[in-house]
Amino acid sequence: MNACALDLSGHVRLPGLINAHDHLEFNLFPMLGRGGYRNASEWARDIHHPERSPLREHLRVPKAVRLWWGALKNLLSGVTTVCHHNPYETEVFGPDFPVRVVRQMAWAHSLAFESGLAERFRAAPRKWPFVVHCGEGVDASARGEVRSLDAKGALDSRTAIVHGVGLTPAGIDLVRRRGASVIWCPSSNVGMLGRTVSRAVLHSGVPVALATDSALSAPVDLLDELSVARRYLPATRLYEMVTSVPARILRLSRRARAGDWIAVRSNARTPWDALLDGSVALVVVAGRIRLISPELAEQLPKSVRRRLQLLRVEHRAPVLVDADVAGLHRAAARHLGGDLRLAGKKILA
């Protein structure tokens, strides 16, 4: 059945959302660290002990299983496209994977952890975005990172700076002059550093997209981040930060998102109010129903409903998804036990 033929009375149709920054394989993990770090390197050194619990057990879960759970986290919040800040997993991100993963992009982790950053930037196709953690801290080293990035010749209109908490007025001006952009992950910033980007960044005219990061630093999905971001910006701006702005930053053509849309249960009169106050009831990716509410699913023929499985996560309405939820649950529980949490929310068996 064509999703467009569904009776969507009481729902508002919206474009599929774009999560501009996630590490998909880390969304079953608990949030790690004590907070109050000066920079991301300090946090990484503190939490990176793969031989100890809980990292030891979580890393035993097959990566493909973890990637699928990361996709489901995004699907629950209406995301149809994710920018995964790790290697592209060709064998996993095929046509059955529930969300689109940006493929035509170049990336480096950060200045601190990527000795060949400048070489990676120069080797990247000119039409691709270049995504890099930068300014993820509150100390002098974080404040100076954008200048270092520029000195390496890796700051121009392709560059998408993830986090940017350390951006000073001079740094903001440099980013603006180079035509670069910022990807904002407020919950991750506050949890790790105790603060997020300055309001000067948000009102600078620099393109800013909203994103989640992974559960390692923030147990949130994109709907959670939208709720947090409402403290800083109006609804109209937030709506753009998960739709048109990340599409421009990541250079996603309409063709790359063809057939992607969502429906939100809401009686709101504007798309931004519907997104912020409604609940996601339908997610369509490339014309294929990947998530649907049980109520809307009653309109589907049995042949379509047969491939859908129930997914229940606390604080989110139960939905049917086009995924082997039971199999994914077994594969993760084999190593983690029955108390599985997806971006901090308990997965209800």
PDB file of C-alpha atoms in Angstrom, residues 8 22 33 65 77 93 110 113 125 154 171 176 191 198 243 262 296 309 327 330 345:
ATOM      1  CA  LEU A   8      -4.084  11.016   7.920  1.00  0.00           C
ATOM      2  CA  ASP A  22      25.338  10.783  15.652  1.00  0.00           C
ATOM      3  CA  GLY A  33      31.784  10.343  32.661  1.00  0.00           C
ATOM      4  CA  VAL A  65      23.204  -4.912  15.995  1.00  0.00           C
ATOM      5  CA  SER A  77      11.933  10.722  16.617  1.00  0.00           C
ATOM      6  CA  PHE A  93      23.628   0.464   5.515  1.00  0.00           C
ATOM      7  CA  SER A 110      39.046  15.974  15.692  1.00  0.00           C
ATOM      8  CA  PHE A 113      42.709  12.462  17.534  1.00  0.00           C
ATOM      9  CA  PRO A 125      35.778  15.645  -3.067  1.00  0.00           C
ATOM     10  CA  ALA A 154      40.607  22.884   6.635  1.00  0.00           C
ATOM     11  CA  GLY A 171      36.282  32.424  16.346  1.00  0.00           C
ATOM     12  CA  ARG A 176      31.446  33.255   9.324  1.00  0.00           C
ATOM     13  CA  GLY A 191      26.500  16.751  30.187  1.00  0.00           C
ATOM     14  CA  SER A 198      27.053  30.807  23.453  1.00  0.00           C
ATOM     15  CA  THR A 243      15.110  20.077   8.067  1.00  0.00           C
ATOM     16  CA  ILE A 262       6.721  11.811   8.327  1.00  0.00           C
ATOM     17  CA  LEU A 296      -2.678   4.011  11.375  1.00  0.00           C
ATOM     18  CA  GLN A 309       7.149  -5.537  14.657  1.00  0.00           C
ATOM     19  CA  GLY A 327      15.998 -10.554  16.978  1.00  0.00           C
ATOM     20  CA  ARG A 330      17.886 -11.074  21.751  1.00  0.00           C
ATOM     21  CA  LYS A 345      15.140   4.999  27.651  1.00  0.00           C
TER      22      LYS A 345
END
